[in-house]
mmCIF file of N, CA and C in Angstrom:
data_model
loop_
_atom_site.group_PDB
_atom_site.id
_atom_site.type_symbol
_atom_site.label_atom_id
_atom_site.label_comp_id
_atom_site.label_asym_id
_atom_site.label_seq_id
_atom_site.Cartn_x
_atom_site.Cartn_y
_atom_site.Cartn_z
ATOM 1 N N UNK A 1 0.853 -1.170 0.000
ATOM 2 C CA UNK A 1 0.000 0.000 0.000
ATOM 3 C C UNK A 1 0.896 1.230 0.000
ATOM 4 N N UNK A 2 0.635 2.181 -0.887
ATOM 5 C CA UNK A 2 1.442 3.395 -0.955
ATOM 6 C C UNK A 2 1.016 4.375 0.128
ATOM 7 N N UNK A 3 1.887 5.324 0.504
ATOM 8 C CA UNK A 3 1.554 6.268 1.564
ATOM 9 C C UNK A 3 0.343 7.135 1.254
ATOM 10 N N UNK A 4 0.035 7.361 -0.054
ATOM 11 C CA UNK A 4 -1.091 8.227 -0.400
ATOM 12 C C UNK A 4 -2.423 7.477 -0.443
ATOM 13 N N UNK A 5 -2.388 6.142 -0.410
ATOM 14 C CA UNK A 5 -3.609 5.348 -0.463
ATOM 15 C C UNK A 5 -4.197 5.219 0.942
ATOM 16 N N UNK A 6 -5.417 5.731 1.166
ATOM 17 C CA UNK A 6 -6.005 5.594 2.494
ATOM 18 C C UNK A 6 -6.394 4.145 2.768
ATOM 19 N N UNK A 7 -6.385 3.793 4.030
ATOM 20 C CA UNK A 7 -6.752 2.440 4.430
ATOM 21 C C UNK A 7 -8.268 2.345 4.501
ATOM 22 N N UNK A 8 -8.787 1.156 4.272
ATOM 23 C CA UNK A 8 -10.232 0.969 4.363
ATOM 24 C C UNK A 8 -10.641 0.950 5.837
ATOM 25 N N UNK A 9 -11.872 1.354 6.131
ATOM 26 C CA UNK A 9 -12.335 1.308 7.518
ATOM 27 C C UNK A 9 -12.257 -0.093 8.114
ATOM 28 N N UNK A 10 -12.479 -1.111 7.288
ATOM 29 C CA UNK A 10 -12.409 -2.488 7.789
ATOM 30 C C UNK A 10 -10.997 -2.832 8.237
ATOM 31 N N UNK A 11 -9.981 -2.431 7.466
ATOM 32 C CA UNK A 11 -8.611 -2.737 7.869
ATOM 33 C C UNK A 11 -8.218 -1.922 9.107
ATOM 34 N N UNK A 12 -8.765 -0.705 9.255
ATOM 35 C CA UNK A 12 -8.533 0.065 10.479
ATOM 36 C C UNK A 12 -9.063 -0.689 11.688
ATOM 37 N N UNK A 13 -10.248 -1.219 11.571
ATOM 38 C CA UNK A 13 -10.867 -1.952 12.683
ATOM 39 C C UNK A 13 -10.050 -3.191 13.022
ATOM 40 N N UNK A 14 -9.563 -3.883 11.992
ATOM 41 C CA UNK A 14 -8.746 -5.072 12.234
ATOM 42 C C UNK A 14 -7.443 -4.709 12.924
ATOM 43 N N UNK A 15 -6.812 -3.610 12.500
ATOM 44 C CA UNK A 15 -5.576 -3.168 13.147
ATOM 45 C C UNK A 15 -5.814 -2.777 14.600
ATOM 46 N N UNK A 16 -6.885 -2.050 14.859
ATOM 47 C CA UNK A 16 -7.203 -1.639 16.227
ATOM 48 C C UNK A 16 -7.475 -2.862 17.088
ATOM 49 N N UNK A 17 -8.243 -3.791 16.562
ATOM 50 C CA UNK A 17 -8.553 -5.004 17.322
ATOM 51 C C UNK A 17 -7.283 -5.786 17.649
ATOM 52 N N UNK A 18 -6.415 -5.943 16.670
ATOM 53 C CA UNK A 18 -5.157 -6.655 16.905
ATOM 54 C C UNK A 18 -4.272 -5.949 17.916
ATOM 55 N N UNK A 19 -4.220 -4.634 17.811
ATOM 56 C CA UNK A 19 -3.408 -3.841 18.734
ATOM 57 C C UNK A 19 -3.937 -3.940 20.159
ATOM 58 N N UNK A 20 -5.235 -3.825 20.327
ATOM 59 C CA UNK A 20 -5.840 -3.895 21.664
ATOM 60 C C UNK A 20 -5.678 -5.298 22.243
ATOM 61 N N UNK A 21 -5.880 -6.320 21.446
ATOM 62 C CA UNK A 21 -5.715 -7.696 21.926
ATOM 63 C C UNK A 21 -4.279 -7.932 22.385
ATOM 64 N N UNK A 22 -3.309 -7.470 21.612
ATOM 65 C CA UNK A 22 -1.907 -7.648 21.995
ATOM 66 C C UNK A 22 -1.589 -6.898 23.281
ATOM 67 N N UNK A 23 -2.116 -5.690 23.431
ATOM 68 C CA UNK A 23 -1.845 -4.897 24.631
ATOM 69 C C UNK A 23 -2.485 -5.535 25.861
ATOM 70 N N UNK A 24 -3.746 -5.931 25.742
ATOM 71 C CA UNK A 24 -4.481 -6.488 26.883
ATOM 72 C C UNK A 24 -3.924 -7.848 27.283
ATOM 73 N N UNK A 25 -3.384 -8.606 26.347
ATOM 74 C CA UNK A 25 -2.828 -9.911 26.697
ATOM 75 C C UNK A 25 -1.542 -9.790 27.511
ATOM 76 N N UNK A 26 -0.866 -8.645 27.447
ATOM 77 C CA UNK A 26 0.386 -8.458 28.178
ATOM 78 C C UNK A 26 0.285 -7.449 29.321
ATOM 79 N N UNK A 27 -0.848 -6.795 29.481
ATOM 80 C CA UNK A 27 -1.022 -5.780 30.522
ATOM 81 C C UNK A 27 -2.376 -5.957 31.185
ATOM 82 N N UNK A 28 -2.434 -5.613 32.456
ATOM 83 C CA UNK A 28 -3.707 -5.653 33.161
ATOM 84 C C UNK A 28 -4.459 -4.368 32.883
ATOM 85 N N UNK A 29 -5.636 -4.506 32.324
ATOM 86 C CA UNK A 29 -6.474 -3.354 32.017
ATOM 87 C C UNK A 29 -7.856 -3.626 32.586
ATOM 88 N N UNK A 30 -8.335 -2.762 33.488
ATOM 89 C CA UNK A 30 -9.688 -2.955 34.014
ATOM 90 C C UNK A 30 -10.717 -2.866 32.889
ATOM 91 N N UNK A 31 -11.801 -3.602 33.051
ATOM 92 C CA UNK A 31 -12.843 -3.661 32.031
ATOM 93 C C UNK A 31 -13.417 -2.279 31.754
ATOM 94 N N UNK A 32 -13.492 -1.444 32.782
ATOM 95 C CA UNK A 32 -14.070 -0.108 32.603
ATOM 96 C C UNK A 32 -13.199 0.789 31.731
ATOM 97 N N UNK A 33 -11.928 0.448 31.563
ATOM 98 C CA UNK A 33 -11.013 1.280 30.768
ATOM 99 C C UNK A 33 -10.851 0.792 29.331
ATOM 100 N N UNK A 34 -11.442 -0.349 28.997
ATOM 101 C CA UNK A 34 -11.314 -0.866 27.632
ATOM 102 C C UNK A 34 -11.883 0.069 26.568
ATOM 103 N N UNK A 35 -13.070 0.663 26.766
ATOM 104 C CA UNK A 35 -13.569 1.571 25.720
ATOM 105 C C UNK A 35 -12.620 2.745 25.448
ATOM 106 N N UNK A 36 -12.040 3.305 26.493
ATOM 107 C CA UNK A 36 -11.103 4.420 26.297
ATOM 108 C C UNK A 36 -9.850 3.954 25.571
ATOM 109 N N UNK A 37 -9.368 2.755 25.889
ATOM 110 C CA UNK A 37 -8.194 2.202 25.217
ATOM 111 C C UNK A 37 -8.485 1.970 23.736
ATOM 112 N N UNK A 38 -9.642 1.411 23.446
ATOM 113 C CA UNK A 38 -10.027 1.170 22.046
ATOM 114 C C UNK A 38 -10.142 2.484 21.285
ATOM 115 N N UNK A 39 -10.766 3.488 21.916
ATOM 116 C CA UNK A 39 -10.911 4.794 21.263
ATOM 117 C C UNK A 39 -9.557 5.445 21.014
ATOM 118 N N UNK A 40 -8.663 5.331 21.979
ATOM 119 C CA UNK A 40 -7.328 5.917 21.826
ATOM 120 C C UNK A 40 -6.574 5.228 20.690
ATOM 121 N N UNK A 41 -6.632 3.901 20.633
ATOM 122 C CA UNK A 41 -5.962 3.166 19.553
ATOM 123 C C UNK A 41 -6.578 3.500 18.198
ATOM 124 N N UNK A 42 -7.905 3.606 18.162
ATOM 125 C CA UNK A 42 -8.571 3.925 16.899
ATOM 126 C C UNK A 42 -8.173 5.315 16.398
ATOM 127 N N UNK A 43 -8.118 6.282 17.304
ATOM 128 C CA UNK A 43 -7.735 7.632 16.870
ATOM 129 C C UNK A 43 -6.286 7.668 16.402
ATOM 130 N N UNK A 44 -5.421 6.889 17.042
ATOM 131 C CA UNK A 44 -4.017 6.850 16.621
ATOM 132 C C UNK A 44 -3.881 6.200 15.246
ATOM 133 N N UNK A 45 -4.569 5.095 15.019
ATOM 134 C CA UNK A 45 -4.508 4.416 13.713
ATOM 135 C C UNK A 45 -5.116 5.306 12.633
ATOM 136 N N UNK A 46 -6.231 5.961 12.945
ATOM 137 C CA UNK A 46 -6.877 6.838 11.966
ATOM 138 C C UNK A 46 -5.975 8.013 11.610
ATOM 139 N N UNK A 47 -5.294 8.570 12.606
ATOM 140 C CA UNK A 47 -4.394 9.691 12.341
ATOM 141 C C UNK A 47 -3.218 9.256 11.475
ATOM 142 N N UNK A 48 -2.766 8.018 11.653
ATOM 143 C CA UNK A 48 -1.682 7.517 10.814
ATOM 144 C C UNK A 48 -2.171 7.224 9.399
ATOM 145 N N UNK A 49 -3.403 6.722 9.288
ATOM 146 C CA UNK A 49 -3.950 6.387 7.971
ATOM 147 C C UNK A 49 -4.325 7.630 7.177
ATOM 148 N N UNK A 50 -4.821 8.653 7.882
ATOM 149 C CA UNK A 50 -5.235 9.901 7.250
ATOM 150 C C UNK A 50 -4.475 11.045 7.914
ATOM 151 N N UNK A 51 -3.258 11.339 7.446
ATOM 152 C CA UNK A 51 -2.397 12.321 8.106
ATOM 153 C C UNK A 51 -3.010 13.709 8.252
ATOM 154 N N UNK A 52 -3.900 14.112 7.397
ATOM 155 C CA UNK A 52 -4.483 15.443 7.469
ATOM 156 C C UNK A 52 -5.599 15.566 8.484
ATOM 157 N N UNK A 53 -5.931 14.482 9.178
ATOM 158 C CA UNK A 53 -7.079 14.506 10.082
ATOM 159 C C UNK A 53 -6.786 15.165 11.416
ATOM 160 N N UNK A 54 -5.556 15.548 11.671
ATOM 161 C CA UNK A 54 -5.237 16.241 12.915
ATOM 162 C C UNK A 54 -4.289 15.424 13.771
ATOM 163 N N UNK A 55 -3.789 16.065 14.829
ATOM 164 C CA UNK A 55 -2.822 15.388 15.692
ATOM 165 C C UNK A 55 -3.496 14.336 16.577
ATOM 166 N N UNK A 56 -2.702 13.365 16.968
ATOM 167 C CA UNK A 56 -3.182 12.329 17.873
ATOM 168 C C UNK A 56 -3.058 12.857 19.292
ATOM 169 N N UNK A 57 -4.141 12.822 20.015
ATOM 170 C CA UNK A 57 -4.093 13.248 21.410
ATOM 171 C C UNK A 57 -4.337 12.037 22.283
ATOM 172 N N UNK A 58 -3.425 11.809 23.209
ATOM 173 C CA UNK A 58 -3.576 10.690 24.134
ATOM 174 C C UNK A 58 -4.627 11.033 25.168
ATOM 175 N N UNK A 59 -5.312 10.044 25.632
ATOM 176 C CA UNK A 59 -6.300 10.252 26.683
ATOM 177 C C UNK A 59 -5.569 10.352 28.014
ATOM 178 N N UNK A 60 -5.395 11.564 28.559
ATOM 179 C CA UNK A 60 -4.611 11.700 29.786
ATOM 180 C C UNK A 60 -5.242 10.971 30.955
ATOM 181 N N UNK A 61 -6.572 10.876 30.978
ATOM 182 C CA UNK A 61 -7.247 10.192 32.067
ATOM 183 C C UNK A 61 -6.865 8.709 32.091
ATOM 184 N N UNK A 62 -6.755 8.088 30.923
ATOM 185 C CA UNK A 62 -6.394 6.680 30.837
ATOM 186 C C UNK A 62 -4.971 6.466 31.330
ATOM 187 N N UNK A 63 -4.036 7.310 30.904
ATOM 188 C CA UNK A 63 -2.654 7.168 31.328
ATOM 189 C C UNK A 63 -2.510 7.294 32.831
ATOM 190 N N UNK A 64 -3.196 8.241 33.423
ATOM 191 C CA UNK A 64 -3.085 8.440 34.864
ATOM 192 C C UNK A 64 -3.589 7.206 35.603
ATOM 193 N N UNK A 65 -4.706 6.654 35.176
ATOM 194 C CA UNK A 65 -5.257 5.501 35.870
ATOM 195 C C UNK A 65 -4.395 4.259 35.684
ATOM 196 N N UNK A 66 -3.740 4.109 34.534
ATOM 197 C CA UNK A 66 -2.888 2.948 34.341
ATOM 198 C C UNK A 66 -1.586 3.083 35.125
ATOM 199 N N UNK A 67 -1.061 4.295 35.264
ATOM 200 C CA UNK A 67 0.187 4.494 35.980
ATOM 201 C C UNK A 67 0.004 4.528 37.489
ATOM 202 N N UNK A 68 -1.110 5.006 37.986
ATOM 203 C CA UNK A 68 -1.330 5.134 39.421
ATOM 204 C C UNK A 68 -2.339 4.090 39.888
ATOM 205 N N UNK A 69 -1.869 3.025 40.530
ATOM 206 C CA UNK A 69 -2.801 2.002 41.002
ATOM 207 C C UNK A 69 -3.617 2.516 42.190
ATOM 208 N N UNK A 70 -4.786 1.942 42.369
ATOM 209 C CA UNK A 70 -5.626 2.325 43.500
ATOM 210 C C UNK A 70 -5.042 1.753 44.787
ATOM 211 N N UNK A 71 -5.557 2.218 45.918
ATOM 212 C CA UNK A 71 -5.078 1.733 47.214
ATOM 213 C C UNK A 71 -5.323 0.230 47.347
ATOM 214 N N UNK A 72 -6.446 -0.243 46.835
ATOM 215 C CA UNK A 72 -6.742 -1.675 46.894
ATOM 216 C C UNK A 72 -5.756 -2.483 46.049
ATOM 217 N N UNK A 73 -5.377 -1.951 44.893
ATOM 218 C CA UNK A 73 -4.398 -2.637 44.053
ATOM 219 C C UNK A 73 -3.035 -2.679 44.726
ATOM 220 N N UNK A 74 -2.671 -1.599 45.412
ATOM 221 C CA UNK A 74 -1.388 -1.559 46.119
ATOM 222 C C UNK A 74 -1.386 -2.602 47.235
ATOM 223 N N UNK A 75 -2.466 -2.654 48.014
ATOM 224 C CA UNK A 75 -2.551 -3.651 49.097
ATOM 225 C C UNK A 75 -2.531 -5.066 48.535
ATOM 226 N N UNK A 76 -3.237 -5.292 47.454
ATOM 227 C CA UNK A 76 -3.293 -6.624 46.858
ATOM 228 C C UNK A 76 -2.006 -7.058 46.186
ATOM 229 N N UNK A 77 -1.157 -6.124 45.843
ATOM 230 C CA UNK A 77 0.089 -6.473 45.154
ATOM 231 C C UNK A 77 1.130 -7.055 46.100
ATOM 232 N N UNK A 78 0.989 -6.794 47.398
ATOM 233 C CA UNK A 78 1.946 -7.297 48.378
ATOM 234 C C UNK A 78 1.362 -8.565 48.989
ATOM 235 N N UNK A 79 1.974 -9.697 48.661
ATOM 236 C CA UNK A 79 1.539 -10.987 49.174
ATOM 237 C C UNK A 79 2.711 -11.628 49.906
ATOM 238 N N UNK A 80 2.461 -12.569 50.812
ATOM 239 C CA UNK A 80 3.568 -13.177 51.563
ATOM 240 C C UNK A 80 4.611 -13.847 50.676
ATOM 241 N N UNK A 81 4.180 -14.482 49.577
ATOM 242 C CA UNK A 81 5.120 -15.225 48.742
ATOM 243 C C UNK A 81 5.637 -14.451 47.536
ATOM 244 N N UNK A 82 5.179 -13.230 47.319
ATOM 245 C CA UNK A 82 5.664 -12.458 46.182
ATOM 246 C C UNK A 82 5.046 -11.071 46.120
ATOM 247 N N UNK A 83 5.672 -10.221 45.315
ATOM 248 C CA UNK A 83 5.205 -8.853 45.126
ATOM 249 C C UNK A 83 4.900 -8.673 43.649
ATOM 250 N N UNK A 84 3.687 -8.216 43.349
ATOM 251 C CA UNK A 84 3.288 -8.030 41.961
ATOM 252 C C UNK A 84 3.877 -6.718 41.429
ATOM 253 N N UNK A 85 4.470 -6.802 40.261
ATOM 254 C CA UNK A 85 5.021 -5.627 39.613
ATOM 255 C C UNK A 85 3.909 -4.869 38.895
ATOM 256 N N UNK A 86 3.900 -3.542 39.031
ATOM 257 C CA UNK A 86 2.928 -2.736 38.308
ATOM 258 C C UNK A 86 3.393 -2.466 36.878
ATOM 259 N N UNK A 87 4.586 -2.891 36.535
ATOM 260 C CA UNK A 87 5.095 -2.719 35.174
ATOM 261 C C UNK A 87 4.503 -3.779 34.256
ATOM 262 N N UNK A 88 4.569 -5.049 34.677
ATOM 263 C CA UNK A 88 4.084 -6.121 33.807
ATOM 264 C C UNK A 88 3.054 -7.034 34.455
ATOM 265 N N UNK A 89 2.733 -6.831 35.726
ATOM 266 C CA UNK A 89 1.701 -7.613 36.386
ATOM 267 C C UNK A 89 2.148 -8.984 36.864
ATOM 268 N N UNK A 90 3.424 -9.303 36.735
ATOM 269 C CA UNK A 90 3.932 -10.591 37.195
ATOM 270 C C UNK A 90 4.343 -10.500 38.657
ATOM 271 N N UNK A 91 4.410 -11.658 39.325
ATOM 272 C CA UNK A 91 4.770 -11.714 40.740
ATOM 273 C C UNK A 91 6.243 -12.101 40.864
ATOM 274 N N UNK A 92 6.981 -11.358 41.697
ATOM 275 C CA UNK A 92 8.403 -11.590 41.913
ATOM 276 C C UNK A 92 8.688 -11.720 43.402
ATOM 277 N N UNK A 93 9.723 -12.489 43.753
ATOM 278 C CA UNK A 93 10.148 -12.583 45.150
ATOM 279 C C UNK A 93 10.882 -11.311 45.550
ATOM 280 N N UNK A 94 11.636 -10.759 44.625
ATOM 281 C CA UNK A 94 12.313 -9.488 44.845
ATOM 282 C C UNK A 94 12.205 -8.664 43.567
ATOM 283 N N UNK A 95 11.939 -7.389 43.709
ATOM 284 C CA UNK A 95 11.727 -6.534 42.535
ATOM 285 C C UNK A 95 13.007 -5.865 42.023
ATOM 286 N N UNK A 96 14.088 -5.944 42.778
ATOM 287 C CA UNK A 96 15.304 -5.194 42.445
ATOM 288 C C UNK A 96 15.805 -5.470 41.018
ATOM 289 N N UNK A 97 16.007 -6.718 40.677
ATOM 290 C CA UNK A 97 16.535 -7.043 39.343
ATOM 291 C C UNK A 97 15.536 -6.682 38.244
ATOM 292 N N UNK A 98 14.261 -6.916 38.519
ATOM 293 C CA UNK A 98 13.213 -6.573 37.556
ATOM 294 C C UNK A 98 13.198 -5.072 37.286
ATOM 295 N N UNK A 99 13.306 -4.276 38.338
ATOM 296 C CA UNK A 99 13.305 -2.822 38.163
ATOM 297 C C UNK A 99 14.538 -2.360 37.410
ATOM 298 N N UNK A 100 15.681 -2.946 37.728
ATOM 299 C CA UNK A 100 16.923 -2.575 37.050
ATOM 300 C C UNK A 100 16.825 -2.869 35.558
ATOM 301 N N UNK A 101 16.191 -3.968 35.195
ATOM 302 C CA UNK A 101 16.023 -4.320 33.782
ATOM 303 C C UNK A 101 15.165 -3.284 33.052
ATOM 304 N N UNK A 102 14.299 -2.584 33.791
ATOM 305 C CA UNK A 102 13.444 -1.560 33.194
ATOM 306 C C UNK A 102 13.985 -0.149 33.431
ATOM 307 N N UNK A 103 15.227 -0.055 33.903
ATOM 308 C CA UNK A 103 15.867 1.243 34.082
ATOM 309 C C UNK A 103 15.349 2.031 35.275
ATOM 310 N N UNK A 104 14.849 1.341 36.283
ATOM 311 C CA UNK A 104 14.318 2.012 37.467
ATOM 312 C C UNK A 104 15.074 1.572 38.708
ATOM 313 N N UNK A 105 14.981 2.364 39.744
ATOM 314 C CA UNK A 105 15.434 1.959 41.068
ATOM 315 C C UNK A 105 14.211 2.001 41.984
ATOM 316 N N UNK A 106 14.316 1.471 43.205
ATOM 317 C CA UNK A 106 13.134 1.420 44.072
ATOM 318 C C UNK A 106 12.464 2.780 44.297
ATOM 319 N N UNK A 107 13.246 3.841 44.468
ATOM 320 C CA UNK A 107 12.654 5.163 44.709
ATOM 321 C C UNK A 107 11.892 5.660 43.491
ATOM 322 N N UNK A 108 12.454 5.508 42.308
ATOM 323 C CA UNK A 108 11.760 5.987 41.104
ATOM 324 C C UNK A 108 10.536 5.125 40.793
ATOM 325 N N UNK A 109 10.599 3.822 41.112
ATOM 326 C CA UNK A 109 9.438 2.935 40.927
ATOM 327 C C UNK A 109 8.308 3.391 41.847
ATOM 328 N N UNK A 110 8.636 3.653 43.101
ATOM 329 C CA UNK A 110 7.620 4.116 44.044
ATOM 330 C C UNK A 110 7.032 5.451 43.590
ATOM 331 N N UNK A 111 7.885 6.346 43.114
ATOM 332 C CA UNK A 111 7.409 7.660 42.668
ATOM 333 C C UNK A 111 6.543 7.526 41.408
ATOM 334 N N UNK A 112 6.946 6.689 40.473
ATOM 335 C CA UNK A 112 6.223 6.541 39.207
ATOM 336 C C UNK A 112 4.796 6.036 39.426
ATOM 337 N N UNK A 113 4.628 5.101 40.367
ATOM 338 C CA UNK A 113 3.318 4.515 40.593
ATOM 339 C C UNK A 113 2.624 5.053 41.835
ATOM 340 N N UNK A 114 3.191 6.075 42.464
ATOM 341 C CA UNK A 114 2.554 6.693 43.615
ATOM 342 C C UNK A 114 2.479 5.771 44.818
ATOM 343 N N UNK A 115 3.507 4.958 45.018
ATOM 344 C CA UNK A 115 3.525 4.010 46.123
ATOM 345 C C UNK A 115 4.113 4.667 47.375
ATOM 346 N N UNK A 116 3.723 4.193 48.560
ATOM 347 C CA UNK A 116 4.279 4.772 49.788
ATOM 348 C C UNK A 116 5.764 4.459 49.923
ATOM 349 N N UNK A 117 6.464 5.239 50.722
ATOM 350 C CA UNK A 117 7.900 5.072 50.900
ATOM 351 C C UNK A 117 8.286 3.761 51.540
ATOM 352 N N UNK A 118 7.368 3.144 52.295
ATOM 353 C CA UNK A 118 7.674 1.867 52.948
ATOM 354 C C UNK A 118 7.170 0.663 52.139
ATOM 355 N N UNK A 119 6.824 0.877 50.874
ATOM 356 C CA UNK A 119 6.375 -0.229 50.027
ATOM 357 C C UNK A 119 7.533 -1.211 49.866
ATOM 358 N N UNK A 120 7.307 -2.516 50.179
ATOM 359 C CA UNK A 120 8.423 -3.479 50.155
ATOM 360 C C UNK A 120 8.890 -3.812 48.746
ATOM 361 N N UNK A 121 10.163 -4.140 48.640
ATOM 362 C CA UNK A 121 10.745 -4.581 47.382
ATOM 363 C C UNK A 121 11.069 -6.071 47.413
ATOM 364 N N UNK A 122 10.877 -6.709 48.596
ATOM 365 C CA UNK A 122 11.164 -8.131 48.767
ATOM 366 C C UNK A 122 9.963 -8.777 49.455
ATOM 367 N N UNK A 123 9.565 -9.954 49.005
ATOM 368 C CA UNK A 123 8.448 -10.677 49.609
ATOM 369 C C UNK A 123 8.805 -11.082 51.044
ATOM 370 N N UNK A 124 7.817 -11.042 51.939
ATOM 371 C CA UNK A 124 8.048 -11.314 53.357
ATOM 372 C C UNK A 124 8.595 -12.728 53.593
ATOM 373 N N UNK A 125 7.995 -13.745 52.992
ATOM 374 C CA UNK A 125 8.466 -15.115 53.197
ATOM 375 C C UNK A 125 9.891 -15.304 52.690
ATOM 376 N N UNK A 126 10.225 -14.679 51.573
ATOM 377 C CA UNK A 126 11.566 -14.780 51.023
ATOM 378 C C UNK A 126 12.573 -14.110 51.957
ATOM 379 N N UNK A 127 12.230 -12.954 52.488
ATOM 380 C CA UNK A 127 13.121 -12.251 53.414
ATOM 381 C C UNK A 127 13.316 -13.059 54.693
ATOM 382 N N UNK A 128 12.243 -13.649 55.218
ATOM 383 C CA UNK A 128 12.357 -14.463 56.432
ATOM 384 C C UNK A 128 13.228 -15.691 56.188
ATOM 385 N N UNK A 129 13.075 -16.332 55.041
ATOM 386 C CA UNK A 129 13.874 -17.506 54.709
ATOM 387 C C UNK A 129 15.354 -17.144 54.600
ATOM 388 N N UNK A 130 15.646 -16.013 53.965
ATOM 389 C CA UNK A 130 17.044 -15.575 53.849
ATOM 390 C C UNK A 130 17.632 -15.198 55.205
ATOM 391 N N UNK A 131 16.828 -14.567 56.069
ATOM 392 C CA UNK A 131 17.304 -14.197 57.404
ATOM 393 C C UNK A 131 17.583 -15.443 58.240
ATOM 394 N N UNK A 132 16.716 -16.449 58.144
ATOM 395 C CA UNK A 132 16.941 -17.694 58.880
ATOM 396 C C UNK A 132 18.210 -18.390 58.405
ATOM 397 N N UNK A 133 18.451 -18.377 57.125
ATOM 398 C CA UNK A 133 19.668 -18.965 56.578
ATOM 399 C C UNK A 133 20.897 -18.217 57.085
ATOM 400 N N UNK A 134 20.833 -16.896 57.104
ATOM 401 C CA UNK A 134 21.957 -16.098 57.593
ATOM 402 C C UNK A 134 22.223 -16.377 59.073
ATOM 403 N N UNK A 135 21.162 -16.515 59.874
ATOM 404 C CA UNK A 135 21.348 -16.835 61.295
ATOM 405 C C UNK A 135 21.943 -18.237 61.469
ATOM 406 N N UNK A 136 21.518 -19.167 60.630
ATOM 407 C CA UNK A 136 21.998 -20.544 60.731
ATOM 408 C C UNK A 136 23.497 -20.652 60.465
ATOM 409 N N UNK A 137 24.003 -19.844 59.591
ATOM 410 C CA UNK A 137 25.444 -19.899 59.296
ATOM 411 C C UNK A 137 26.207 -18.809 60.037
ATOM 412 N N UNK A 138 25.522 -18.150 60.980
ATOM 413 C CA UNK A 138 26.117 -17.110 61.831
ATOM 414 C C UNK A 138 26.721 -15.970 60.998
ATOM 415 N N UNK A 139 26.034 -15.605 59.952
ATOM 416 C CA UNK A 139 26.501 -14.523 59.107
ATOM 417 C C UNK A 139 26.300 -13.196 59.830
ATOM 418 N N UNK A 140 27.300 -12.346 59.805
ATOM 419 C CA UNK A 140 27.200 -11.033 60.428
ATOM 420 C C UNK A 140 27.613 -11.029 61.895
ATOM 421 N N UNK A 141 27.968 -12.189 62.427
ATOM 422 C CA UNK A 141 28.403 -12.277 63.826
ATOM 423 C C UNK A 141 29.912 -12.432 63.809
ATOM 424 N N UNK A 142 30.638 -11.667 64.658
ATOM 425 C CA UNK A 142 32.095 -11.826 64.704
ATOM 426 C C UNK A 142 32.482 -13.271 65.033
ATOM 427 N N UNK A 143 33.603 -13.723 64.498
ATOM 428 C CA UNK A 143 34.012 -15.120 64.630
ATOM 429 C C UNK A 143 34.187 -15.548 66.088
ATOM 430 N N UNK A 144 34.687 -14.667 66.931
ATOM 431 C CA UNK A 144 34.928 -15.066 68.317
ATOM 432 C C UNK A 144 33.597 -15.291 69.053
ATOM 433 N N UNK A 145 32.514 -14.588 68.704
ATOM 434 C CA UNK A 145 31.218 -14.816 69.339
ATOM 435 C C UNK A 145 30.454 -15.938 68.674
ATOM 436 N N UNK A 146 30.722 -16.233 67.405
ATOM 437 C CA UNK A 146 29.997 -17.265 66.688
ATOM 438 C C UNK A 146 30.355 -18.662 67.213
ATOM 439 N N UNK A 147 31.531 -18.843 67.740
ATOM 440 C CA UNK A 147 31.965 -20.168 68.213
ATOM 441 C C UNK A 147 31.469 -20.500 69.569
#
């Protein structure tokens, strides 16, 4: 298809559907936000297909809600056996390596998602298991007291 040939409305719908399906399969999106996501994708595809139709404007309300989890989501993300990442929705025992892979540190992650300063970066059970192991091998105790 040449750049001057407009796309058919049917192919626009297929592209939007494919784009939304791919996004939703890899990200958690509440059902109430799907219409806004579909509209945003449709306007972006339409603007690309018909360049003279005006600039693409992102829905700022959608971005804010996706970046800032609710208090219930924050509470639910901290579980004894793992901590759910707000970046990809997966559960990790420790978030440090995951955040580093995404170019973040704990402070910037907390700031980006509006998390409290005491939000844990390590799952409670994992931390307890590591602490018990350290106590068992007398790690951190001077040698003369360990014997």
